[in-house]
GROMACS .gro file of C-alpha atoms in nm:
model
  314
    1MET     CA    1  -0.949   1.622  -1.764
    2ARG     CA    2  -0.851   1.588  -2.128
    3ALA     CA    3  -0.750   1.231  -2.214
    4ALA     CA    4  -0.402   1.168  -2.348
    5ALA     CA    5  -0.250   0.863  -2.507
    6PRO     CA    6  -0.079   0.663  -2.232
    7SER     CA    7   0.293   0.607  -2.256
    8GLY     CA    8   0.448   0.270  -2.178
    9THR     CA    9   0.545   0.171  -1.826
   10LYS     CA   10   0.891   0.297  -1.731
   11ARG     CA   11   1.089   0.112  -1.465
   12SER     CA   12   1.337   0.294  -1.242
   13THR     CA   13   1.503   0.265  -0.900
   14VAL     CA   14   1.488   0.476  -0.585
   15VAL     CA   15   1.771   0.420  -0.335
   16THR     CA   16   1.681   0.480   0.030
   17ASP     CA   17   1.905   0.607   0.310
   18ASP     CA   18   1.992   0.251   0.418
   19GLY     CA   19   2.079   0.146   0.063
   20ALA     CA   20   1.762  -0.046  -0.026
   21ARG     CA   21   1.683  -0.031  -0.396
   22LEU     CA   22   1.310   0.016  -0.447
   23THR     CA   23   1.175  -0.062  -0.793
   24VAL     CA   24   0.940   0.205  -0.926
   25TYR     CA   25   0.699   0.184  -1.220
   26THR     CA   26   0.572   0.500  -1.389
   27ASP     CA   27   0.285   0.525  -1.637
   28GLY     CA   28   0.132   0.819  -1.820
   29PRO     CA   29   0.264   1.149  -1.952
   30PRO     CA   30   0.582   1.265  -1.773
   31ARG     CA   31   0.457   1.625  -1.765
   32ALA     CA   32   0.102   1.552  -1.652
   33GLY     CA   33  -0.066   1.808  -1.428
   34VAL     CA   34  -0.106   1.565  -1.139
   35THR     CA   35   0.065   1.248  -1.012
   36VAL     CA   36  -0.110   0.959  -0.842
   37LEU     CA   37   0.129   0.767  -0.617
   38LEU     CA   38   0.018   0.414  -0.522
   39SER     CA   39   0.144   0.207  -0.226
   40HIS     CA   40   0.053  -0.164  -0.210
   41GLY     CA   41  -0.015  -0.403   0.077
   42PHE     CA   42   0.148  -0.696   0.256
   43LEU     CA   43   0.258  -0.988   0.035
   44MET     CA   44   0.153  -0.801  -0.281
   45THR     CA   45   0.337  -0.604  -0.550
   46ALA     CA   46   0.274  -0.286  -0.745
   47ASP     CA   47   0.082  -0.505  -0.990
   48VAL     CA   48  -0.221  -0.488  -0.757
   49TRP     CA   49  -0.274  -0.136  -0.900
   50ARG     CA   50  -0.264  -0.241  -1.265
   51LEU     CA   51  -0.628  -0.154  -1.338
   52GLN     CA   52  -0.598   0.192  -1.186
   53ALA     CA   53  -0.263   0.259  -1.357
   54ARG     CA   54  -0.408   0.164  -1.695
   55GLU     CA   55  -0.725   0.371  -1.659
   56LEU     CA   56  -0.573   0.682  -1.502
   57SER     CA   57  -0.273   0.703  -1.736
   58ALA     CA   58  -0.511   0.674  -2.033
   59ARG     CA   59  -0.682   0.987  -1.899
   60GLY     CA   60  -0.358   1.184  -1.895
   61VAL     CA   61  -0.262   1.126  -1.531
   62ARG     CA   62   0.092   1.036  -1.429
   63VAL     CA   63   0.087   0.721  -1.214
   64VAL     CA   64   0.377   0.611  -0.992
   65ARG     CA   65   0.371   0.274  -0.813
   66TYR     CA   66   0.650   0.080  -0.648
   67ASP     CA   67   0.728  -0.257  -0.492
   68GLN     CA   68   0.759  -0.227  -0.114
   69ARG     CA   69   1.100  -0.332   0.019
   70ALA     CA   70   1.142  -0.713   0.033
   71HIS     CA   71   0.849  -0.745  -0.211
   72GLY     CA   72   0.857  -0.802  -0.586
   73ASN     CA   73   1.171  -0.656  -0.742
   74SER     CA   74   1.269  -0.438  -0.444
   75ASP     CA   75   1.555  -0.513  -0.204
   76PRO     CA   76   1.502  -0.572   0.170
   77GLY     CA   77   1.768  -0.317   0.266
   78SER     CA   78   2.000  -0.341   0.565
   79VAL     CA   79   1.768  -0.247   0.853
   80ALA     CA   80   1.485  -0.424   1.031
   81LEU     CA   81   1.161  -0.449   0.836
   82THR     CA   82   0.897  -0.239   1.013
   83VAL     CA   83   0.597  -0.030   0.918
   84ASP     CA   84   0.794   0.279   1.025
   85ARG     CA   85   1.059   0.185   0.772
   86LEU     CA   86   0.794   0.150   0.500
   87GLY     CA   87   0.670   0.498   0.582
   88ALA     CA   88   1.023   0.635   0.544
   89ASP     CA   89   1.049   0.452   0.210
   90LEU     CA   90   0.727   0.614   0.090
   91ALA     CA   91   0.868   0.957   0.173
   92HIS     CA   92   1.181   0.872  -0.030
   93VAL     CA   93   0.969   0.764  -0.326
   94ILE     CA   94   0.764   1.084  -0.321
   95ASP     CA   95   1.078   1.295  -0.291
   96ALA     CA   96   1.259   1.114  -0.574
   97THR     CA   97   0.972   1.078  -0.822
   98THR     CA   98   0.743   1.374  -0.752
   99PRO     CA   99   0.935   1.657  -0.580
  100HIS     CA  100   0.673   1.916  -0.676
  101GLY     CA  101   0.325   1.950  -0.818
  102PRO     CA  102  -0.015   1.813  -0.714
  103VAL     CA  103  -0.012   1.464  -0.562
  104VAL     CA  104  -0.281   1.208  -0.492
  105LEU     CA  105  -0.150   0.947  -0.251
  106ALA     CA  106  -0.333   0.615  -0.227
  107GLY     CA  107  -0.238   0.333   0.007
  108HIS     CA  108  -0.399  -0.010   0.022
  109SER     CA  109  -0.383  -0.215   0.343
  110MET     CA  110  -0.018  -0.209   0.460
  111GLY     CA  111   0.046   0.061   0.199
  112GLY     CA  112  -0.217   0.274   0.371
  113MET     CA  113  -0.041   0.212   0.702
  114ALA     CA  114   0.280   0.340   0.542
  115ALA     CA  115   0.096   0.657   0.438
  116LEU     CA  116  -0.043   0.700   0.790
  117THR     CA  117   0.308   0.651   0.927
  118VAL     CA  118   0.437   0.932   0.706
  119ALA     CA  119   0.164   1.157   0.846
  120ALA     CA  120   0.246   1.055   1.205
  121ARG     CA  121   0.627   1.066   1.181
  122GLN     CA  122   0.677   1.342   0.923
  123PRO     CA  123   0.380   1.578   0.961
  124GLU     CA  124   0.574   1.862   0.798
  125LEU     CA  125   0.568   1.665   0.473
  126ILE     CA  126   0.188   1.658   0.480
  127ARG     CA  127   0.168   2.028   0.567
  128ARG     CA  128   0.399   2.126   0.281
  129ARG     CA  129   0.259   1.909   0.004
  130ARG     CA  130  -0.106   1.895   0.111
  131PRO     CA  131  -0.174   1.573  -0.085
  132HIS     CA  132  -0.515   1.430  -0.152
  133VAL     CA  133  -0.506   1.094   0.030
  134ALA     CA  134  -0.706   0.775  -0.030
  135LEU     CA  135  -0.688   0.523   0.254
  136ILE     CA  136  -0.809   0.194   0.111
  137SER     CA  137  -0.885  -0.115   0.323
  138THR     CA  138  -0.641   0.003   0.590
  139ALA     CA  139  -0.620   0.077   0.962
  140CYS     CA  140  -0.443   0.297   1.215
  141SER     CA  141  -0.406   0.008   1.461
  142ARG     CA  142  -0.238  -0.330   1.464
  143ALA     CA  143  -0.326  -0.617   1.233
  144GLN     CA  144  -0.573  -0.862   1.382
  145LEU     CA  145  -0.597  -1.238   1.343
  146VAL     CA  146  -0.967  -1.241   1.438
  147PRO     CA  147  -1.171  -1.017   1.205
  148GLY     CA  148  -1.501  -1.043   1.397
  149SER     CA  149  -1.718  -1.245   1.634
  150HIS     CA  150  -1.886  -1.476   1.383
  151PRO     CA  151  -1.786  -1.847   1.421
  152LEU     CA  152  -1.645  -1.839   1.067
  153HIS     CA  153  -1.411  -1.558   1.173
  154TRP     CA  154  -1.268  -1.775   1.449
  155ILE     CA  155  -1.207  -2.055   1.200
  156LYS     CA  156  -1.021  -1.810   0.974
  157ALA     CA  157  -0.823  -1.683   1.273
  158ALA     CA  158  -0.716  -2.038   1.362
  159ALA     CA  159  -0.603  -2.098   1.003
  160ARG     CA  160  -0.405  -1.774   0.999
  161ALA     CA  161  -0.241  -1.853   1.330
  162GLY     CA  162  -0.158  -2.200   1.198
  163TYR     CA  163   0.078  -2.059   0.938
  164SER     CA  164   0.176  -1.720   1.087
  165TYR     CA  165   0.324  -1.857   1.411
  166PRO     CA  166   0.551  -2.115   1.240
  167LEU     CA  167   0.662  -1.843   0.999
  168CYS     CA  168   0.751  -1.611   1.286
  169TRP     CA  169   0.923  -1.861   1.513
  170LEU     CA  170   1.068  -2.122   1.275
  171PRO     CA  171   1.179  -1.925   0.967
  172PRO     CA  172   1.469  -2.158   0.869
  173ALA     CA  173   1.235  -2.459   0.863
  174ALA     CA  174   0.979  -2.254   0.668
  175ASP     CA  175   1.246  -2.165   0.411
  176VAL     CA  176   1.326  -2.534   0.361
  177ALA     CA  177   0.957  -2.609   0.302
  178ARG     CA  178   0.912  -2.310   0.071
  179ARG     CA  179   1.197  -2.427  -0.154
  180GLN     CA  180   1.006  -2.752  -0.215
  181LEU     CA  181   0.688  -2.580  -0.334
  182PRO     CA  182   0.600  -2.560  -0.706
  183SER     CA  183   0.747  -2.250  -0.868
  184ARG     CA  184   0.404  -2.093  -0.927
  185HIS     CA  185   0.298  -2.130  -0.565
  186PRO     CA  186   0.272  -1.783  -0.399
  187TRP     CA  187   0.490  -1.894  -0.106
  188ALA     CA  188   0.760  -2.061  -0.316
  189LEU     CA  189   1.111  -1.935  -0.233
  190ARG     CA  190   1.335  -1.879  -0.537
  191PRO     CA  191   1.605  -1.632  -0.422
  192GLY     CA  192   1.789  -1.621  -0.753
  193THR     CA  193   1.492  -1.521  -0.969
  194GLN     CA  194   1.377  -1.174  -1.061
  195HIS     CA  195   1.084  -1.062  -1.271
  196GLN     CA  196   1.200  -0.925  -1.603
  197GLY     CA  197   1.053  -0.638  -1.800
  198ASP     CA  198   0.920  -0.297  -1.703
  199THR     CA  199   0.589  -0.407  -1.555
  200PRO     CA  200   0.558  -0.522  -1.192
  201PRO     CA  201   0.563  -0.894  -1.114
  202PRO     CA  202   0.223  -1.050  -1.041
  203SER     CA  203   0.129  -1.046  -0.674
  204ARG     CA  204   0.180  -1.422  -0.652
  205GLN     CA  205   0.552  -1.347  -0.700
  206ALA     CA  206   0.561  -1.084  -0.425
  207ILE     CA  207   0.782  -1.281  -0.184
  208ARG     CA  208   0.947  -1.544  -0.402
  209ARG     CA  209   1.287  -1.379  -0.332
  210THR     CA  210   1.211  -1.292   0.033
  211PRO     CA  211   1.345  -1.515   0.314
  212THR     CA  212   1.086  -1.605   0.575
  213ASP     CA  213   1.272  -1.420   0.850
  214GLN     CA  214   1.211  -1.090   0.671
  215ILE     CA  215   0.842  -1.168   0.625
  216ALA     CA  216   0.823  -1.251   0.996
  217GLN     CA  217   0.985  -0.920   1.090
  218LEU     CA  218   0.725  -0.727   0.898
  219TRP     CA  219   0.434  -0.935   1.029
  220LYS     CA  220   0.548  -0.879   1.389
  221SER     CA  221   0.564  -0.505   1.320
  222LEU     CA  222   0.213  -0.508   1.174
  223ARG     CA  223   0.093  -0.680   1.491
  224THR     CA  224   0.221  -0.393   1.712
  225TYR     CA  225   0.174  -0.095   1.477
  226THR     CA  226  -0.037   0.208   1.568
  227THR     CA  227  -0.063   0.570   1.455
  228ALA     CA  228  -0.363   0.653   1.673
  229GLU     CA  229  -0.362   1.006   1.819
  230LYS     CA  230  -0.080   1.105   1.581
  231LEU     CA  231  -0.271   1.200   1.266
  232HIS     CA  232  -0.334   1.570   1.330
  233ALA     CA  233  -0.155   1.686   1.014
  234LEU     CA  234  -0.358   1.448   0.802
  235ASN     CA  235  -0.684   1.548   0.969
  236ALA     CA  236  -0.603   1.915   0.896
  237LEU     CA  237  -0.634   1.838   0.524
  238ASP     CA  238  -1.008   1.832   0.588
  239ARG     CA  239  -1.204   1.674   0.301
  240GLN     CA  240  -0.888   1.589   0.105
  241VAL     CA  241  -0.870   1.254   0.288
  242GLU     CA  242  -1.105   0.972   0.189
  243ILE     CA  243  -1.153   0.630   0.350
  244ILE     CA  244  -1.267   0.336   0.138
  245THR     CA  245  -1.330  -0.025   0.233
  246GLY     CA  246  -1.509  -0.337   0.113
  247GLU     CA  247  -1.820  -0.474   0.280
  248LEU     CA  248  -1.669  -0.825   0.303
  249ASP     CA  249  -1.316  -0.728   0.411
  250ASP     CA  250  -1.206  -0.993   0.661
  251TRP     CA  251  -0.849  -0.867   0.706
  252ILE     CA  252  -0.924  -0.509   0.808
  253PRO     CA  253  -1.268  -0.542   0.969
  254LEU     CA  254  -1.519  -0.259   0.959
  255SER     CA  255  -1.457  -0.187   1.328
  256GLN     CA  256  -1.101  -0.084   1.243
  257THR     CA  257  -1.222   0.130   0.953
  258HIS     CA  258  -1.457   0.311   1.190
  259GLU     CA  259  -1.170   0.362   1.434
  260LEU     CA  260  -0.965   0.518   1.154
  261ALA     CA  261  -1.257   0.748   1.074
  262ARG     CA  262  -1.276   0.851   1.441
  263GLN     CA  263  -0.907   0.942   1.430
  264LEU     CA  264  -0.972   1.149   1.115
  265PRO     CA  265  -1.307   1.321   1.180
  266ASN     CA  266  -1.254   1.564   0.890
  267ALA     CA  267  -1.204   1.281   0.640
  268HIS     CA  268  -1.481   1.150   0.417
  269MET     CA  269  -1.563   0.786   0.484
  270HIS     CA  270  -1.743   0.621   0.195
  271GLU     CA  271  -2.011   0.361   0.240
  272PRO     CA  272  -1.846   0.015   0.220
  273VAL     CA  273  -1.840  -0.120  -0.135
  274MET     CA  274  -2.111  -0.384  -0.140
  275GLY     CA  275  -1.993  -0.735  -0.220
  276ALA     CA  276  -1.623  -0.635  -0.219
  277GLY     CA  277  -1.348  -0.794  -0.010
  278HIS     CA  278  -1.006  -0.684   0.111
  279ARG     CA  279  -0.812  -0.660  -0.216
  280LEU     CA  280  -1.022  -0.368  -0.331
  281PRO     CA  281  -0.799  -0.240  -0.619
  282THR     CA  282  -0.844  -0.569  -0.808
  283ASP     CA  283  -1.173  -0.685  -0.655
  284ARG     CA  284  -1.430  -0.794  -0.912
  285VAL     CA  285  -1.679  -0.531  -0.795
  286GLY     CA  286  -1.455  -0.296  -0.598
  287HIS     CA  287  -1.188  -0.199  -0.850
  288ALA     CA  288  -1.418   0.037  -1.041
  289ALA     CA  289  -1.505   0.224  -0.720
  290VAL     CA  290  -1.136   0.272  -0.639
  291THR     CA  291  -1.062   0.399  -0.991
  292GLN     CA  292  -1.357   0.636  -0.983
  293ILE     CA  293  -1.257   0.783  -0.647
  294LEU     CA  294  -0.895   0.830  -0.754
  295SER     CA  295  -1.003   0.993  -1.079
  296ARG     CA  296  -1.223   1.240  -0.892
  297MET     CA  297  -0.941   1.314  -0.648
  298THR     CA  298  -0.703   1.396  -0.935
  299GLU     CA  299  -0.956   1.651  -1.062
  300ALA     CA  300  -0.975   1.806  -0.716
  301ALA     CA  301  -0.596   1.814  -0.684
  302LEU     CA  302  -0.566   1.999  -1.013
  303ARG     CA  303  -0.811   2.262  -0.891
  304ALA     CA  304  -0.613   2.326  -0.570
  305PRO     CA  305  -0.425   2.658  -0.548
  306ALA     CA  306  -0.073   2.617  -0.685
  307SER     CA  307   0.082   2.760  -0.368
  308THR     CA  308  -0.039   2.462  -0.165
  309VAL     CA  309   0.119   2.190  -0.376
  310THR     CA  310   0.446   2.320  -0.521
  311ALA     CA  311   0.662   2.330  -0.208
  312PRO     CA  312   0.950   2.077  -0.208
  313LEU     CA  313   0.907   1.769   0.002
  314ARG     CA  314   1.205   1.822   0.230
   0.00000   0.00000   0.00000
């Protein structure tokens, strides 16, 4: 792919069917031959993709990322926060920002679950657009507190339970405590603030405007989520789906990655990135692997027959 000078990040808004205003960030040439659409994880923002956005847009790729609802600069909307809702949001973002042309869709963690939800709930979308899909550090089954059987994993599980249960069952008290935290603390609650400028807010600001009750809603949904046995449309894409994880991921353990691969037998599962943890797009050793895979997928998307990628989304 011939490199092109990257354009500056452009900020825009996509309004969903329930009125939520999702903040979208676009990099790269507006008329690029392929668009990479990036969906981030729980308690993060679109900034988690900054390295990929910078590298891919410099190569002439159009890159679209967005803050999930109730994260970063995006509104929570008027309906309950669930993974199903995030999947519907992702469909809206694709429809609004990339109604035609080749698409590479990459989802990290909860963002990958949103992509899987699109495939499970709106399989016609997958059949029409035939995207190349990167599922990064994600799962088709519910979030787990215990990542494995090692004693250290049980210690981590106890720590996670120690803050997740109060958040879920005592959100008003949690809000009071969050308002007392220093402004730079990732859990600080500052409802009146908003990140300025066109670039996404840092991930530490992901939930600074999000009341604890909304975080609890989403966490409870993650704990019951599943798309198992519902991914036939995605599996039909054959080798256009790739599964990537980090060797040291202790949020989505390797057992869940293998289960995802069993649900998608036609997908290509990469060897775990050695020495990399859960936040693979910004991981010290993992980010380059993610960028390389996405770059190769954009090349493959450009080579796909035009008839398979130009149909409108809905």
